[in-house]
Amino acid sequence: MKHLAAYLLLGLGGNTEPSAEDIKGVLESVGIDADEDRLEKLIGELKGKDLQELIAEGSSKLASVPSGGGGGGGGTSAPTAGGDSGPAAEEEKPAEKEEEKEESDEDMGFGLFD
């Protein structure tokens, strides 16, 4: 991914056919060592292709990927064998919900890069 990012940066800068040395230079400028195998594979796959057309083609492919969706529902516990445990089970459910709220509140206020 870092090799592709460097390739795209060079493309945005006006270099329509970045070489392996160009990409290495970008990566080394931020302290990253380039992986020769991945770099050669990337150069080989993108050689002679228009960057804007590749981006447009990728965007159209992403548009067909479903990205929404509801989360899975919570599971319910199975009743235990024995007598009438209906009211006891109902009393336990609200306590579990309160615990879940407390746990989710612990992460509030923290960003990804804090």
mmCIF file with all atom_site columns, C-alpha atoms in Angstrom:
data_model
loop_
_atom_site.group_PDB
_atom_site.id
_atom_site.type_symbol
_atom_site.label_atom_id
_atom_site.label_alt_id
_atom_site.label_comp_id
_atom_site.label_asym_id
_atom_site.label_entity_id
_atom_site.label_seq_id
_atom_site.pdbx_PDB_ins_code
_atom_site.Cartn_x
_atom_site.Cartn_y
_atom_site.Cartn_z
_atom_site.occupancy
_atom_site.B_iso_or_equiv
_atom_site.pdbx_formal_charge
_atom_site.auth_seq_id
_atom_site.auth_comp_id
_atom_site.auth_asym_id
_atom_site.auth_atom_id
_atom_site.pdbx_PDB_model_num
ATOM 1   C CA . MET A 1 1   ? 0.000   0.000   0.000   1.00 0.00 ? 1   MET A CA 1
ATOM 2   C CA . LYS A 1 2   ? 2.842   2.396   0.786   1.00 0.00 ? 2   LYS A CA 1
ATOM 3   C CA . HIS A 1 3   ? 4.326   1.807   -2.653  1.00 0.00 ? 3   HIS A CA 1
ATOM 4   C CA . LEU A 1 4   ? 1.008   2.569   -4.318  1.00 0.00 ? 4   LEU A CA 1
ATOM 5   C CA . ALA A 1 5   ? 0.591   5.702   -2.196  1.00 0.00 ? 5   ALA A CA 1
ATOM 6   C CA . ALA A 1 6   ? 4.026   6.927   -3.277  1.00 0.00 ? 6   ALA A CA 1
ATOM 7   C CA . TYR A 1 7   ? 3.168   6.133   -6.918  1.00 0.00 ? 7   TYR A CA 1
ATOM 8   C CA . LEU A 1 8   ? -0.062  8.126   -6.621  1.00 0.00 ? 8   LEU A CA 1
ATOM 9   C CA . LEU A 1 9   ? 1.717   11.056  -4.973  1.00 0.00 ? 9   LEU A CA 1
ATOM 10  C CA . LEU A 1 10  ? 4.206   11.161  -7.809  1.00 0.00 ? 10  LEU A CA 1
ATOM 11  C CA . GLY A 1 11  ? 1.345   10.979  -10.310 1.00 0.00 ? 11  GLY A CA 1
ATOM 12  C CA . LEU A 1 12  ? -0.400  13.911  -8.629  1.00 0.00 ? 12  LEU A CA 1
ATOM 13  C CA . GLY A 1 13  ? 2.867   15.812  -8.797  1.00 0.00 ? 13  GLY A CA 1
ATOM 14  C CA . GLY A 1 14  ? 2.954   15.444  -12.576 1.00 0.00 ? 14  GLY A CA 1
ATOM 15  C CA . ASN A 1 15  ? 5.160   12.370  -12.991 1.00 0.00 ? 15  ASN A CA 1
ATOM 16  C CA . THR A 1 16  ? 2.983   10.223  -15.270 1.00 0.00 ? 16  THR A CA 1
ATOM 17  C CA . GLU A 1 17  ? 5.404   7.239   -15.353 1.00 0.00 ? 17  GLU A CA 1
ATOM 18  C CA . PRO A 1 18  ? 7.166   7.049   -11.964 1.00 0.00 ? 18  PRO A CA 1
ATOM 19  C CA . SER A 1 19  ? 10.198  4.780   -11.908 1.00 0.00 ? 19  SER A CA 1
ATOM 20  C CA . ALA A 1 20  ? 11.248  2.479   -9.097  1.00 0.00 ? 20  ALA A CA 1
ATOM 21  C CA . GLU A 1 21  ? 13.911  5.002   -8.116  1.00 0.00 ? 21  GLU A CA 1
ATOM 22  C CA . ASP A 1 22  ? 11.298  7.789   -7.933  1.00 0.00 ? 22  ASP A CA 1
ATOM 23  C CA . ILE A 1 23  ? 9.127   5.706   -5.607  1.00 0.00 ? 23  ILE A CA 1
ATOM 24  C CA . LYS A 1 24  ? 12.132  4.732   -3.464  1.00 0.00 ? 24  LYS A CA 1
ATOM 25  C CA . GLY A 1 25  ? 13.009  8.406   -3.145  1.00 0.00 ? 25  GLY A CA 1
ATOM 26  C CA . VAL A 1 26  ? 9.540   9.290   -1.872  1.00 0.00 ? 26  VAL A CA 1
ATOM 27  C CA . LEU A 1 27  ? 9.514   6.415   0.609   1.00 0.00 ? 27  LEU A CA 1
ATOM 28  C CA . GLU A 1 28  ? 13.041  7.095   1.858   1.00 0.00 ? 28  GLU A CA 1
ATOM 29  C CA . SER A 1 29  ? 12.198  10.777  2.379   1.00 0.00 ? 29  SER A CA 1
ATOM 30  C CA . VAL A 1 30  ? 9.841   9.692   5.164   1.00 0.00 ? 30  VAL A CA 1
ATOM 31  C CA . GLY A 1 31  ? 12.078  6.946   6.547   1.00 0.00 ? 31  GLY A CA 1
ATOM 32  C CA . ILE A 1 32  ? 10.469  3.899   4.887   1.00 0.00 ? 32  ILE A CA 1
ATOM 33  C CA . ASP A 1 33  ? 12.469  1.179   3.177   1.00 0.00 ? 33  ASP A CA 1
ATOM 34  C CA . ALA A 1 34  ? 11.059  0.028   -0.166  1.00 0.00 ? 34  ALA A CA 1
ATOM 35  C CA . ASP A 1 35  ? 10.393  -3.665  -0.765  1.00 0.00 ? 35  ASP A CA 1
ATOM 36  C CA . GLU A 1 36  ? 12.021  -4.453  -4.113  1.00 0.00 ? 36  GLU A CA 1
ATOM 37  C CA . ASP A 1 37  ? 9.683   -7.330  -5.031  1.00 0.00 ? 37  ASP A CA 1
ATOM 38  C CA . ARG A 1 38  ? 6.499   -5.398  -4.364  1.00 0.00 ? 38  ARG A CA 1
ATOM 39  C CA . LEU A 1 39  ? 7.876   -2.331  -6.044  1.00 0.00 ? 39  LEU A CA 1
ATOM 40  C CA . GLU A 1 40  ? 8.760   -4.192  -9.239  1.00 0.00 ? 40  GLU A CA 1
ATOM 41  C CA . LYS A 1 41  ? 5.348   -5.899  -9.255  1.00 0.00 ? 41  LYS A CA 1
ATOM 42  C CA . LEU A 1 42  ? 3.589   -2.538  -8.873  1.00 0.00 ? 42  LEU A CA 1
ATOM 43  C CA . ILE A 1 43  ? 5.621   -0.905  -11.617 1.00 0.00 ? 43  ILE A CA 1
ATOM 44  C CA . GLY A 1 44  ? 4.975   -3.877  -13.924 1.00 0.00 ? 44  GLY A CA 1
ATOM 45  C CA . GLU A 1 45  ? 1.207   -3.833  -13.334 1.00 0.00 ? 45  GLU A CA 1
ATOM 46  C CA . LEU A 1 46  ? 0.839   -0.073  -13.789 1.00 0.00 ? 46  LEU A CA 1
ATOM 47  C CA . LYS A 1 47  ? 3.266   0.399   -16.673 1.00 0.00 ? 47  LYS A CA 1
ATOM 48  C CA . GLY A 1 48  ? 1.589   2.049   -19.667 1.00 0.00 ? 48  GLY A CA 1
ATOM 49  C CA . LYS A 1 49  ? -1.734  2.616   -17.867 1.00 0.00 ? 49  LYS A CA 1
ATOM 50  C CA . ASP A 1 50  ? -3.369  5.970   -17.312 1.00 0.00 ? 50  ASP A CA 1
ATOM 51  C CA . LEU A 1 51  ? -3.688  6.739   -13.615 1.00 0.00 ? 51  LEU A CA 1
ATOM 52  C CA . GLN A 1 52  ? -6.959  8.671   -13.975 1.00 0.00 ? 52  GLN A CA 1
ATOM 53  C CA . GLU A 1 53  ? -8.583  5.796   -15.884 1.00 0.00 ? 53  GLU A CA 1
ATOM 54  C CA . LEU A 1 54  ? -7.507  3.312   -13.197 1.00 0.00 ? 54  LEU A CA 1
ATOM 55  C CA . ILE A 1 55  ? -8.995  5.501   -10.482 1.00 0.00 ? 55  ILE A CA 1
ATOM 56  C CA . ALA A 1 56  ? -12.271 5.878   -12.412 1.00 0.00 ? 56  ALA A CA 1
ATOM 57  C CA . GLU A 1 57  ? -12.439 2.120   -13.023 1.00 0.00 ? 57  GLU A CA 1
ATOM 58  C CA . GLY A 1 58  ? -11.797 1.388   -9.342  1.00 0.00 ? 58  GLY A CA 1
ATOM 59  C CA . SER A 1 59  ? -14.434 3.899   -8.265  1.00 0.00 ? 59  SER A CA 1
ATOM 60  C CA . SER A 1 60  ? -17.058 2.250   -10.458 1.00 0.00 ? 60  SER A CA 1
ATOM 61  C CA . LYS A 1 61  ? -16.176 -1.136  -8.966  1.00 0.00 ? 61  LYS A CA 1
ATOM 62  C CA . LEU A 1 62  ? -16.470 0.227   -5.441  1.00 0.00 ? 62  LEU A CA 1
ATOM 63  C CA . ALA A 1 63  ? -19.879 1.694   -6.231  1.00 0.00 ? 63  ALA A CA 1
ATOM 64  C CA . SER A 1 64  ? -21.257 -1.810  -6.759  1.00 0.00 ? 64  SER A CA 1
ATOM 65  C CA . VAL A 1 65  ? -19.985 -3.099  -3.394  1.00 0.00 ? 65  VAL A CA 1
ATOM 66  C CA . PRO A 1 66  ? -22.642 -3.006  -0.675  1.00 0.00 ? 66  PRO A CA 1
ATOM 67  C CA . SER A 1 67  ? -21.307 -0.881  2.141   1.00 0.00 ? 67  SER A CA 1
ATOM 68  C CA . GLY A 1 68  ? -24.314 -0.474  4.417   1.00 0.00 ? 68  GLY A CA 1
ATOM 69  C CA . GLY A 1 69  ? -25.887 -3.066  6.547   1.00 0.00 ? 69  GLY A CA 1
ATOM 70  C CA . GLY A 1 70  ? -27.252 -3.460  9.957   1.00 0.00 ? 70  GLY A CA 1
ATOM 71  C CA . GLY A 1 71  ? -25.207 -5.005  12.657  1.00 0.00 ? 71  GLY A CA 1
ATOM 72  C CA . GLY A 1 72  ? -25.989 -8.437  13.922  1.00 0.00 ? 72  GLY A CA 1
ATOM 73  C CA . GLY A 1 73  ? -28.568 -8.723  16.634  1.00 0.00 ? 73  GLY A CA 1
ATOM 74  C CA . GLY A 1 74  ? -27.610 -9.685  20.134  1.00 0.00 ? 74  GLY A CA 1
ATOM 75  C CA . GLY A 1 75  ? -28.045 -13.286 21.126  1.00 0.00 ? 75  GLY A CA 1
ATOM 76  C CA . THR A 1 76  ? -30.386 -14.412 23.829  1.00 0.00 ? 76  THR A CA 1
ATOM 77  C CA . SER A 1 77  ? -29.563 -16.889 26.506  1.00 0.00 ? 77  SER A CA 1
ATOM 78  C CA . ALA A 1 78  ? -31.325 -20.228 26.541  1.00 0.00 ? 78  ALA A CA 1
ATOM 79  C CA . PRO A 1 79  ? -33.646 -20.887 29.486  1.00 0.00 ? 79  PRO A CA 1
ATOM 80  C CA . THR A 1 80  ? -32.351 -23.288 32.056  1.00 0.00 ? 80  THR A CA 1
ATOM 81  C CA . ALA A 1 81  ? -34.031 -26.586 32.709  1.00 0.00 ? 81  ALA A CA 1
ATOM 82  C CA . GLY A 1 82  ? -36.355 -26.629 35.647  1.00 0.00 ? 82  GLY A CA 1
ATOM 83  C CA . GLY A 1 83  ? -39.151 -24.562 37.089  1.00 0.00 ? 83  GLY A CA 1
ATOM 84  C CA . ASP A 1 84  ? -40.612 -21.228 36.113  1.00 0.00 ? 84  ASP A CA 1
ATOM 85  C CA . SER A 1 85  ? -37.621 -19.013 35.358  1.00 0.00 ? 85  SER A CA 1
ATOM 86  C CA . GLY A 1 86  ? -39.492 -16.484 33.206  1.00 0.00 ? 86  GLY A CA 1
ATOM 87  C CA . PRO A 1 87  ? -39.647 -13.533 35.647  1.00 0.00 ? 87  PRO A CA 1
ATOM 88  C CA . ALA A 1 88  ? -36.074 -14.064 36.848  1.00 0.00 ? 88  ALA A CA 1
ATOM 89  C CA . ALA A 1 89  ? -34.789 -13.981 33.279  1.00 0.00 ? 89  ALA A CA 1
ATOM 90  C CA . GLU A 1 90  ? -36.662 -10.752 32.608  1.00 0.00 ? 90  GLU A CA 1
ATOM 91  C CA . GLU A 1 91  ? -35.080 -9.124  35.651  1.00 0.00 ? 91  GLU A CA 1
ATOM 92  C CA . GLU A 1 92  ? -31.570 -10.043 34.502  1.00 0.00 ? 92  GLU A CA 1
ATOM 93  C CA . LYS A 1 93  ? -31.919 -8.572  31.010  1.00 0.00 ? 93  LYS A CA 1
ATOM 94  C CA . PRO A 1 94  ? -32.039 -4.901  32.066  1.00 0.00 ? 94  PRO A CA 1
ATOM 95  C CA . ALA A 1 95  ? -28.931 -5.388  34.183  1.00 0.00 ? 95  ALA A CA 1
ATOM 96  C CA . GLU A 1 96  ? -27.040 -6.721  31.165  1.00 0.00 ? 96  GLU A CA 1
ATOM 97  C CA . LYS A 1 97  ? -28.088 -3.734  29.076  1.00 0.00 ? 97  LYS A CA 1
ATOM 98  C CA . GLU A 1 98  ? -26.870 -1.331  31.752  1.00 0.00 ? 98  GLU A CA 1
ATOM 99  C CA . GLU A 1 99  ? -23.483 -3.056  31.828  1.00 0.00 ? 99  GLU A CA 1
ATOM 100 C CA . GLU A 1 100 ? -23.156 -2.770  28.050  1.00 0.00 ? 100 GLU A CA 1
ATOM 101 C CA . LYS A 1 101 ? -23.856 0.953   28.215  1.00 0.00 ? 101 LYS A CA 1
ATOM 102 C CA . GLU A 1 102 ? -21.178 1.421   30.850  1.00 0.00 ? 102 GLU A CA 1
ATOM 103 C CA . GLU A 1 103 ? -18.602 -0.463  28.785  1.00 0.00 ? 103 GLU A CA 1
ATOM 104 C CA . SER A 1 104 ? -19.305 1.555   25.651  1.00 0.00 ? 104 SER A CA 1
ATOM 105 C CA . ASP A 1 105 ? -19.036 4.829   27.595  1.00 0.00 ? 105 ASP A CA 1
ATOM 106 C CA . GLU A 1 106 ? -15.476 4.022   28.664  1.00 0.00 ? 106 GLU A CA 1
ATOM 107 C CA . ASP A 1 107 ? -14.183 4.525   25.106  1.00 0.00 ? 107 ASP A CA 1
ATOM 108 C CA . MET A 1 108 ? -15.906 7.880   24.601  1.00 0.00 ? 108 MET A CA 1
ATOM 109 C CA . GLY A 1 109 ? -13.662 10.874  24.195  1.00 0.00 ? 109 GLY A CA 1
ATOM 110 C CA . PHE A 1 110 ? -10.660 9.024   22.834  1.00 0.00 ? 110 PHE A CA 1
ATOM 111 C CA . GLY A 1 111 ? -9.630  9.530   19.242  1.00 0.00 ? 111 GLY A CA 1
ATOM 112 C CA . LEU A 1 112 ? -7.806  7.151   16.996  1.00 0.00 ? 112 LEU A CA 1
ATOM 113 C CA . PHE A 1 113 ? -4.522  9.028   17.275  1.00 0.00 ? 113 PHE A CA 1
ATOM 114 C CA . ASP A 1 114 ? -4.608  10.240  20.889  1.00 0.00 ? 114 ASP A CA 1
#
